JSON list of C-alpha atoms in Angstrom, two decimals:
[
{"chain": "A", "resi": 1, "resn": "MET", "atom": "CA", "xyz": [140.50, 51.05, 28.67]},
{"chain": "A", "resi": 2, "resn": "ARG", "atom": "CA", "xyz": [137.37, 52.17, 30.56]},
{"chain": "A", "resi": 3, "resn": "ALA", "atom": "CA", "xyz": [134.11, 50.53, 31.35]},
{"chain": "A", "resi": 4, "resn": "PHE", "atom": "CA", "xyz": [131.30, 51.55, 33.66]},
{"chain": "A", "resi": 5, "resn": "ILE", "atom": "CA", "xyz": [129.47, 48.99, 35.74]},
{"chain": "A", "resi": 6, "resn": "GLY", "atom": "CA", "xyz": [127.09, 49.18, 38.67]},
{"chain": "A", "resi": 7, "resn": "LEU", "atom": "CA", "xyz": [128.85, 48.61, 42.01]},
{"chain": "A", "resi": 8, "resn": "PRO", "atom": "CA", "xyz": [127.83, 49.90, 45.46]},
{"chain": "A", "resi": 9, "resn": "LEU", "atom": "CA", "xyz": [130.70, 52.16, 46.38]},
{"chain": "A", "resi": 10, "resn": "LEU", "atom": "CA", "xyz": [131.40, 55.30, 48.39]},
{"chain": "A", "resi": 11, "resn": "LEU", "atom": "CA", "xyz": [134.40, 57.48, 48.42]},
{"chain": "A", "resi": 12, "resn": "ILE", "atom": "CA", "xyz": [135.64, 60.65, 49.96]},
{"chain": "A", "resi": 13, "resn": "ALA", "atom": "CA", "xyz": [139.08, 62.00, 49.33]},
{"chain": "A", "resi": 14, "resn": "TYR", "atom": "CA", "xyz": [141.10, 65.12, 48.76]},
{"chain": "A", "resi": 15, "resn": "LEU", "atom": "CA", "xyz": [144.73, 65.97, 49.56]},
{"chain": "A", "resi": 16, "resn": "SER", "atom": "CA", "xyz": [146.43, 69.15, 50.89]},
{"chain": "A", "resi": 17, "resn": "SER", "atom": "CA", "xyz": [150.02, 70.32, 50.97]},
{"chain": "A", "resi": 18, "resn": "HIS", "atom": "CA", "xyz": [150.55, 70.28, 54.75]},
{"chain": "A", "resi": 19, "resn": "GLY", "atom": "CA", "xyz": [149.90, 66.69, 55.76]},
{"chain": "A", "resi": 20, "resn": "CYS", "atom": "CA", "xyz": [146.51, 65.56, 57.00]},
{"chain": "A", "resi": 21, "resn": "HIS", "atom": "CA", "xyz": [144.35, 67.78, 59.17]},
{"chain": "A", "resi": 22, "resn": "GLY", "atom": "CA", "xyz": [141.03, 66.75, 60.67]},
{"chain": "A", "resi": 23, "resn": "PHE", "atom": "CA", "xyz": [137.51, 68.15, 60.65]},
{"chain": "A", "resi": 24, "resn": "ALA", "atom": "CA", "xyz": [134.51, 66.79, 62.52]},
{"chain": "A", "resi": 25, "resn": "PRO", "atom": "CA", "xyz": [131.14, 68.41, 61.81]},
{"chain": "A", "resi": 26, "resn": "THR", "atom": "CA", "xyz": [129.10, 69.71, 64.75]},
{"chain": "A", "resi": 27, "resn": "LYS", "atom": "CA", "xyz": [125.81, 68.10, 63.74]},
{"chain": "A", "resi": 28, "resn": "SER", "atom": "CA", "xyz": [124.91, 64.42, 63.29]},
{"chain": "A", "resi": 29, "resn": "PRO", "atom": "CA", "xyz": [124.89, 62.13, 60.00]},
{"chain": "A", "resi": 30, "resn": "LEU", "atom": "CA", "xyz": [123.00, 59.68, 57.52]},
{"chain": "A", "resi": 31, "resn": "ALA", "atom": "CA", "xyz": [120.95, 56.92, 55.82]},
{"chain": "A", "resi": 32, "resn": "MET", "atom": "CA", "xyz": [121.90, 55.91, 52.33]},
{"chain": "A", "resi": 33, "resn": "ALA", "atom": "CA", "xyz": [120.42, 55.32, 48.92]},
{"chain": "A", "resi": 34, "resn": "ARG", "atom": "CA", "xyz": [122.96, 53.59, 46.73]},
{"chain": "A", "resi": 35, "resn": "SER", "atom": "CA", "xyz": [123.39, 54.35, 43.08]},
{"chain": "A", "resi": 36, "resn": "SER", "atom": "CA", "xyz": [126.82, 53.86, 41.63]},
{"chain": "A", "resi": 37, "resn": "ASN", "atom": "CA", "xyz": [129.17, 53.73, 38.70]},
{"chain": "A", "resi": 38, "resn": "THR", "atom": "CA", "xyz": [132.68, 52.37, 38.53]},
{"chain": "A", "resi": 39, "resn": "LEU", "atom": "CA", "xyz": [135.55, 53.49, 36.33]},
{"chain": "A", "resi": 40, "resn": "PHE", "atom": "CA", "xyz": [138.28, 50.95, 35.68]},
{"chain": "A", "resi": 41, "resn": "SER", "atom": "CA", "xyz": [141.64, 52.45, 34.89]},
{"chain": "A", "resi": 42, "resn": "SER", "atom": "CA", "xyz": [144.93, 50.75, 34.11]},
{"chain": "A", "resi": 43, "resn": "GLU", "atom": "CA", "xyz": [146.61, 53.88, 32.81]},
{"chain": "A", "resi": 44, "resn": "SER", "atom": "CA", "xyz": [149.95, 54.93, 34.24]},
{"chain": "A", "resi": 45, "resn": "ARG", "atom": "CA", "xyz": [149.69, 56.74, 37.57]},
{"chain": "A", "resi": 46, "resn": "ALA", "atom": "CA", "xyz": [152.09, 59.35, 36.18]},
{"chain": "A", "resi": 47, "resn": "ASP", "atom": "CA", "xyz": [149.93, 60.10, 33.13]},
{"chain": "A", "resi": 48, "resn": "GLN", "atom": "CA", "xyz": [146.39, 60.82, 34.34]},
{"chain": "A", "resi": 49, "resn": "SER", "atom": "CA", "xyz": [145.77, 64.10, 32.52]},
{"chain": "A", "resi": 50, "resn": "GLN", "atom": "CA", "xyz": [142.90, 62.65, 30.45]},
{"chain": "A", "resi": 51, "resn": "GLN", "atom": "CA", "xyz": [139.34, 63.81, 30.92]},
{"chain": "A", "resi": 52, "resn": "LEU", "atom": "CA", "xyz": [137.49, 61.91, 33.65]},
{"chain": "A", "resi": 53, "resn": "PRO", "atom": "CA", "xyz": [133.73, 61.35, 33.71]},
{"chain": "A", "resi": 54, "resn": "ALA", "atom": "CA", "xyz": [131.77, 63.86, 35.78]},
{"chain": "A", "resi": 55, "resn": "ASN", "atom": "CA", "xyz": [132.58, 63.77, 39.50]},
{"chain": "A", "resi": 56, "resn": "LEU", "atom": "CA", "xyz": [135.30, 61.14, 39.39]},
{"chain": "A", "resi": 57, "resn": "VAL", "atom": "CA", "xyz": [138.56, 62.29, 40.94]},
{"chain": "A", "resi": 58, "resn": "ASN", "atom": "CA", "xyz": [142.00, 61.75, 39.43]},
{"chain": "A", "resi": 59, "resn": "GLN", "atom": "CA", "xyz": [143.37, 58.29, 40.25]},
{"chain": "A", "resi": 60, "resn": "HIS", "atom": "CA", "xyz": [146.91, 59.49, 40.95]},
{"chain": "A", "resi": 61, "resn": "ALA", "atom": "CA", "xyz": [145.64, 62.22, 43.30]},
{"chain": "A", "resi": 62, "resn": "PHE", "atom": "CA", "xyz": [143.50, 59.63, 45.08]},
{"chain": "A", "resi": 63, "resn": "VAL", "atom": "CA", "xyz": [146.37, 57.16, 45.60]},
{"chain": "A", "resi": 64, "resn": "THR", "atom": "CA", "xyz": [148.66, 59.99, 46.76]},
{"chain": "A", "resi": 65, "resn": "ALA", "atom": "CA", "xyz": [146.08, 61.22, 49.28]},
{"chain": "A", "resi": 66, "resn": "ILE", "atom": "CA", "xyz": [145.61, 57.75, 50.75]},
{"chain": "A", "resi": 67, "resn": "ASP", "atom": "CA", "xyz": [149.39, 57.34, 51.07]},
{"chain": "A", "resi": 68, "resn": "ILE", "atom": "CA", "xyz": [149.65, 60.69, 52.90]},
{"chain": "A", "resi": 69, "resn": "LEU", "atom": "CA", "xyz": [146.84, 59.80, 55.31]},
{"chain": "A", "resi": 70, "resn": "LYS", "atom": "CA", "xyz": [148.38, 56.38, 56.02]},
{"chain": "A", "resi": 71, "resn": "ARG", "atom": "CA", "xyz": [151.80, 57.96, 56.72]},
{"chain": "A", "resi": 72, "resn": "ASP", "atom": "CA", "xyz": [150.19, 60.48, 59.08]},
{"chain": "A", "resi": 73, "resn": "MET", "atom": "CA", "xyz": [148.52, 57.57, 60.90]},
{"chain": "A", "resi": 74, "resn": "GLY", "atom": "CA", "xyz": [151.85, 55.74, 61.22]},
{"chain": "A", "resi": 75, "resn": "ILE", "atom": "CA", "xyz": [150.98, 53.12, 58.61]},
{"chain": "A", "resi": 76, "resn": "GLU", "atom": "CA", "xyz": [153.45, 52.35, 55.85]},
{"chain": "A", "resi": 77, "resn": "PRO", "atom": "CA", "xyz": [151.90, 52.84, 52.37]},
{"chain": "A", "resi": 78, "resn": "ILE", "atom": "CA", "xyz": [152.08, 50.02, 49.83]},
{"chain": "A", "resi": 79, "resn": "PRO", "atom": "CA", "xyz": [155.39, 50.27, 47.93]},
{"chain": "A", "resi": 80, "resn": "GLU", "atom": "CA", "xyz": [155.03, 51.42, 44.31]},
{"chain": "A", "resi": 81, "resn": "GLU", "atom": "CA", "xyz": [156.30, 48.11, 42.90]},
{"chain": "A", "resi": 82, "resn": "GLU", "atom": "CA", "xyz": [153.68, 46.14, 44.90]},
{"chain": "A", "resi": 83, "resn": "ARG", "atom": "CA", "xyz": [150.65, 48.22, 43.90]},
{"chain": "A", "resi": 84, "resn": "PRO", "atom": "CA", "xyz": [147.93, 46.68, 41.77]},
{"chain": "A", "resi": 85, "resn": "PRO", "atom": "CA", "xyz": [148.09, 47.55, 38.06]},
{"chain": "A", "resi": 86, "resn": "LEU", "atom": "CA", "xyz": [144.37, 48.37, 37.89]},
{"chain": "A", "resi": 87, "resn": "TYR", "atom": "CA", "xyz": [142.05, 50.46, 40.04]},
{"chain": "A", "resi": 88, "resn": "ALA", "atom": "CA", "xyz": [138.32, 51.08, 39.96]},
{"chain": "A", "resi": 89, "resn": "ILE", "atom": "CA", "xyz": [136.95, 54.44, 41.05]},
{"chain": "A", "resi": 90, "resn": "GLY", "atom": "CA", "xyz": [133.40, 53.97, 42.22]},
{"chain": "A", "resi": 91, "resn": "LYS", "atom": "CA", "xyz": [130.75, 56.65, 42.53]},
{"chain": "A", "resi": 92, "resn": "LEU", "atom": "CA", "xyz": [127.99, 56.40, 45.15]},
{"chain": "A", "resi": 93, "resn": "VAL", "atom": "CA", "xyz": [125.22, 58.65, 46.44]},
{"chain": "A", "resi": 94, "resn": "ALA", "atom": "CA", "xyz": [124.51, 58.44, 50.19]},
{"chain": "A", "resi": 95, "resn": "GLU", "atom": "CA", "xyz": [121.59, 59.97, 52.04]},
{"chain": "A", "resi": 96, "resn": "LEU", "atom": "CA", "xyz": [122.95, 61.20, 55.39]},
{"chain": "A", "resi": 97, "resn": "PRO", "atom": "CA", "xyz": [120.36, 61.90, 58.11]},
{"chain": "A", "resi": 98, "resn": "LEU", "atom": "CA", "xyz": [120.99, 65.05, 60.12]},
{"chain": "A", "resi": 99, "resn": "GLU", "atom": "CA", "xyz": [121.27, 63.05, 63.34]},
{"chain": "A", "resi": 100, "resn": "LEU", "atom": "CA", "xyz": [124.40, 61.37, 61.93]},
{"chain": "A", "resi": 101, "resn": "VAL", "atom": "CA", "xyz": [126.31, 64.31, 60.41]},
{"chain": "A", "resi": 102, "resn": "SER", "atom": "CA", "xyz": [128.67, 64.60, 63.39]},
{"chain": "A", "resi": 103, "resn": "GLY", "atom": "CA", "xyz": [129.88, 61.04, 62.79]},
{"chain": "A", "resi": 104, "resn": "VAL", "atom": "CA", "xyz": [132.02, 61.94, 59.76]},
{"chain": "A", "resi": 105, "resn": "ARG", "atom": "CA", "xyz": [135.67, 63.04, 60.10]},
{"chain": "A", "resi": 106, "resn": "LEU", "atom": "CA", "xyz": [137.57, 64.53, 57.19]},
{"chain": "A", "resi": 107, "resn": "ALA", "atom": "CA", "xyz": [141.31, 64.87, 56.57]},
{"chain": "A", "resi": 108, "resn": "ASP", "atom": "CA", "xyz": [143.12, 67.25, 54.21]},
{"chain": "A", "resi": 109, "resn": "CYS", "atom": "CA", "xyz": [145.78, 65.09, 52.54]},
{"chain": "A", "resi": 110, "resn": "GLU", "atom": "CA", "xyz": [147.46, 67.45, 50.02]},
{"chain": "A", "resi": 111, "resn": "THR", "atom": "CA", "xyz": [145.79, 66.21, 46.82]},
{"chain": "A", "resi": 112, "resn": "LEU", "atom": "CA", "xyz": [142.27, 65.38, 48.13]},
{"chain": "A", "resi": 113, "resn": "THR", "atom": "CA", "xyz": [140.10, 65.62, 51.24]},
{"chain": "A", "resi": 114, "resn": "LEU", "atom": "CA", "xyz": [139.49, 62.09, 52.50]},
{"chain": "A", "resi": 115, "resn": "ILE", "atom": "CA", "xyz": [137.08, 60.65, 55.02]},
{"chain": "A", "resi": 116, "resn": "SER", "atom": "CA", "xyz": [139.44, 59.71, 57.83]},
{"chain": "A", "resi": 117, "resn": "GLY", "atom": "CA", "xyz": [136.92, 58.30, 60.27]},
{"chain": "A", "resi": 118, "resn": "LEU", "atom": "CA", "xyz": [133.27, 57.36, 60.65]},
{"chain": "A", "resi": 119, "resn": "LYS", "atom": "CA", "xyz": [131.09, 56.42, 63.61]},
{"chain": "A", "resi": 120, "resn": "GLN", "atom": "CA", "xyz": [129.74, 52.89, 63.34]},
{"chain": "A", "resi": 121, "resn": "SER", "atom": "CA", "xyz": [126.18, 54.28, 63.08]},
{"chain": "A", "resi": 122, "resn": "VAL", "atom": "CA", "xyz": [127.17, 56.17, 59.89]},
{"chain": "A", "resi": 123, "resn": "ILE", "atom": "CA", "xyz": [128.83, 53.08, 58.40]},
{"chain": "A", "resi": 124, "resn": "ASP", "atom": "CA", "xyz": [125.76, 50.97, 59.19]},
{"chain": "A", "resi": 125, "resn": "ALA", "atom": "CA", "xyz": [123.31, 53.55, 57.78]},
{"chain": "A", "resi": 126, "resn": "THR", "atom": "CA", "xyz": [125.25, 54.51, 54.64]},
{"chain": "A", "resi": 127, "resn": "GLY", "atom": "CA", "xyz": [127.96, 52.03, 53.73]},
{"chain": "A", "resi": 128, "resn": "MET", "atom": "CA", "xyz": [130.46, 54.90, 53.67]},
{"chain": "A", "resi": 129, "resn": "GLN", "atom": "CA", "xyz": [134.07, 53.97, 54.42]},
{"chain": "A", "resi": 130, "resn": "SER", "atom": "CA", "xyz": [137.22, 55.66, 55.59]},
{"chain": "A", "resi": 131, "resn": "LEU", "atom": "CA", "xyz": [139.37, 56.71, 52.62]},
{"chain": "A", "resi": 132, "resn": "ASP", "atom": "CA", "xyz": [136.31, 57.61, 50.55]},
{"chain": "A", "resi": 133, "resn": "THR", "atom": "CA", "xyz": [136.20, 61.17, 49.16]},
{"chain": "A", "resi": 134, "resn": "ILE", "atom": "CA", "xyz": [133.19, 63.49, 48.84]},
{"chain": "A", "resi": 135, "resn": "VAL", "atom": "CA", "xyz": [132.76, 65.06, 45.41]},
{"chain": "A", "resi": 136, "resn": "ALA", "atom": "CA", "xyz": [129.36, 66.78, 45.82]},
{"chain": "A", "resi": 137, "resn": "ILE", "atom": "CA", "xyz": [127.00, 67.71, 48.65]},
{"chain": "A", "resi": 138, "resn": "ARG", "atom": "CA", "xyz": [123.31, 68.42, 48.07]},
{"chain": "A", "resi": 139, "resn": "ALA", "atom": "CA", "xyz": [120.23, 69.18, 50.16]},
{"chain": "A", "resi": 140, "resn": "GLY", "atom": "CA", "xyz": [116.52, 69.42, 49.58]},
{"chain": "A", "resi": 141, "resn": "PRO", "atom": "CA", "xyz": [114.46, 69.31, 46.45]},
{"chain": "A", "resi": 142, "resn": "ASP", "atom": "CA", "xyz": [113.53, 72.61, 44.86]},
{"chain": "A", "resi": 143, "resn": "ASP", "atom": "CA", "xyz": [110.36, 73.43, 42.94]},
{"chain": "A", "resi": 144, "resn": "GLY", "atom": "CA", "xyz": [111.95, 72.47, 39.61]},
{"chain": "A", "resi": 145, "resn": "GLY", "atom": "CA", "xyz": [112.83, 68.88, 40.60]},
{"chain": "A", "resi": 146, "resn": "GLY", "atom": "CA", "xyz": [116.48, 69.71, 41.37]},
{"chain": "A", "resi": 147, "resn": "TYR", "atom": "CA", "xyz": [118.12, 70.48, 44.68]},
{"chain": "A", "resi": 148, "resn": "GLY", "atom": "CA", "xyz": [117.76, 73.58, 46.83]},
{"chain": "A", "resi": 149, "resn": "TYR", "atom": "CA", "xyz": [121.45, 73.47, 47.76]},
{"chain": "A", "resi": 150, "resn": "VAL", "atom": "CA", "xyz": [124.28, 72.02, 45.66]},
{"chain": "A", "resi": 151, "resn": "GLY", "atom": "CA", "xyz": [128.00, 72.22, 46.43]},
{"chain": "A", "resi": 152, "resn": "ASP", "atom": "CA", "xyz": [130.79, 70.79, 44.26]},
{"chain": "A", "resi": 153, "resn": "VAL", "atom": "CA", "xyz": [133.75, 69.65, 46.38]},
{"chain": "A", "resi": 154, "resn": "SER", "atom": "CA", "xyz": [135.51, 67.35, 43.91]},
{"chain": "A", "resi": 155, "resn": "GLU", "atom": "CA", "xyz": [139.23, 67.56, 44.71]},
{"chain": "A", "resi": 156, "resn": "ALA", "atom": "CA", "xyz": [138.54, 70.49, 47.08]},
{"chain": "A", "resi": 157, "resn": "ASN", "atom": "CA", "xyz": [140.64, 71.25, 50.15]},
{"chain": "A", "resi": 158, "resn": "LEU", "atom": "CA", "xyz": [139.46, 70.57, 53.70]},
{"chain": "A", "resi": 159, "resn": "SER", "atom": "CA", "xyz": [138.35, 74.13, 54.36]},
{"chain": "A", "resi": 160, "resn": "THR", "atom": "CA", "xyz": [136.13, 74.25, 51.26]},
{"chain": "A", "resi": 161, "resn": "THR", "atom": "CA", "xyz": [134.70, 70.78, 51.89]},
{"chain": "A", "resi": 162, "resn": "ALA", "atom": "CA", "xyz": [133.91, 71.61, 55.54]},
{"chain": "A", "resi": 163, "resn": "GLU", "atom": "CA", "xyz": [132.29, 74.90, 54.54]},
{"chain": "A", "resi": 164, "resn": "VAL", "atom": "CA", "xyz": [130.06, 73.28, 51.91]},
{"chain": "A", "resi": 165, "resn": "TYR", "atom": "CA", "xyz": [129.20, 70.41, 54.30]},
{"chain": "A", "resi": 166, "resn": "THR", "atom": "CA", "xyz": [128.17, 72.92, 56.98]},
{"chain": "A", "resi": 167, "resn": "GLN", "atom": "CA", "xyz": [126.15, 75.03, 54.52]},
{"chain": "A", "resi": 168, "resn": "ALA", "atom": "CA", "xyz": [124.25, 71.93, 53.32]},
{"chain": "A", "resi": 169, "resn": "ILE", "atom": "CA", "xyz": [123.48, 70.98, 56.93]},
{"chain": "A", "resi": 170, "resn": "ASN", "atom": "CA", "xyz": [122.30, 74.52, 57.70]},
{"chain": "A", "resi": 171, "resn": "TYR", "atom": "CA", "xyz": [120.10, 74.51, 54.58]},
{"chain": "A", "resi": 172, "resn": "ALA", "atom": "CA", "xyz": [118.57, 71.19, 55.62]},
{"chain": "A", "resi": 173, "resn": "VAL", "atom": "CA", "xyz": [117.91, 72.42, 59.18]},
{"chain": "A", "resi": 174, "resn": "GLN", "atom": "CA", "xyz": [116.39, 75.72, 57.99]},
{"chain": "A", "resi": 175, "resn": "ASN", "atom": "CA", "xyz": [114.12, 73.91, 55.55]},
{"chain": "A", "resi": 176, "resn": "LYS", "atom": "CA", "xyz": [113.19, 71.11, 57.99]},
{"chain": "A", "resi": 177, "resn": "LEU", "atom": "CA", "xyz": [114.74, 68.42, 55.79]},
{"chain": "A", "resi": 178, "resn": "PRO", "atom": "CA", "xyz": [115.66, 65.00, 57.23]},
{"chain": "A", "resi": 179, "resn": "GLY", "atom": "CA", "xyz": [119.23, 65.01, 55.90]},
{"chain": "A", "resi": 180, "resn": "ILE", "atom": "CA", "xyz": [121.74, 65.83, 53.19]},
{"chain": "A", "resi": 181, "resn": "GLN", "atom": "CA", "xyz": [123.02, 63.90, 50.19]},
{"chain": "A", "resi": 182, "resn": "LEU", "atom": "CA", "xyz": [126.69, 63.07, 49.65]},
{"chain": "A", "resi": 183, "resn": "GLU", "atom": "CA", "xyz": [128.13, 61.97, 46.33]},
{"chain": "A", "resi": 184, "resn": "LEU", "atom": "CA", "xyz": [131.28, 59.96, 47.00]},
{"chain": "A", "resi": 185, "resn": "ASN", "atom": "CA", "xyz": [134.18, 58.31, 45.18]},
{"chain": "A", "resi": 186, "resn": "ARG", "atom": "CA", "xyz": [136.00, 55.19, 46.40]},
{"chain": "A", "resi": 187, "resn": "LEU", "atom": "CA", "xyz": [139.32, 53.83, 45.13]},
{"chain": "A", "resi": 188, "resn": "VAL", "atom": "CA", "xyz": [139.22, 50.05, 44.76]},
{"chain": "A", "resi": 189, "resn": "PRO", "atom": "CA", "xyz": [142.40, 48.10, 43.89]},
{"chain": "A", "resi": 190, "resn": "MET", "atom": "CA", "xyz": [141.69, 45.44, 41.26]},
{"chain": "A", "resi": 191, "resn": "MET", "atom": "CA", "xyz": [143.72, 42.25, 41.08]},
{"chain": "A", "resi": 192, "resn": "ALA", "atom": "CA", "xyz": [144.09, 39.94, 38.09]},
{"chain": "A", "resi": 193, "resn": "SER", "atom": "CA", "xyz": [142.42, 36.55, 38.40]},
{"chain": "A", "resi": 194, "resn": "PRO", "atom": "CA", "xyz": [144.84, 33.66, 38.67]},
{"chain": "A", "resi": 195, "resn": "PRO", "atom": "CA", "xyz": [145.08, 31.61, 35.48]},
{"chain": "A", "resi": 196, "resn": "GLU", "atom": "CA", "xyz": [142.88, 28.53, 35.45]}
]
């Protein structure tokens, strides 16, 4: 069962096969415009081969990436039998000012690249959170009403995500733009309401 609703969410995540590795950009980050969609999914974590809406990452890959990052941080992941039966994957667009781009840290977590850390100024300006995953990075309008730079990083590894992030920043600097745009996914556990 799937339904889309508006919900302000951000998410950045992607996993790798060698544990989590970090990346911190060399420039500064963002302010945020929030537009969002949420996908509710109660399908089995083992059977997620169905088609997902554009720029929503696979739920199983997302959960796995978060578990890997938590283990690497010395935090015990939630046991399988205690996990919620339903998750929402939210999609959000954040405008990140160039002066804040260095406040975002990424981690390669085998299945997704996740945001592993954010400066408080980035959180305050954008609403982004750790454990979000970036699915697209854009910069600057072009003459046709689109973007001058667009990079798809949905379920990309850390190296690819960092390269696209850097290219978007460079494009923005070269074209005297105030920032870049990040499209994010966020995994939100959903709990059943207690019976009345």
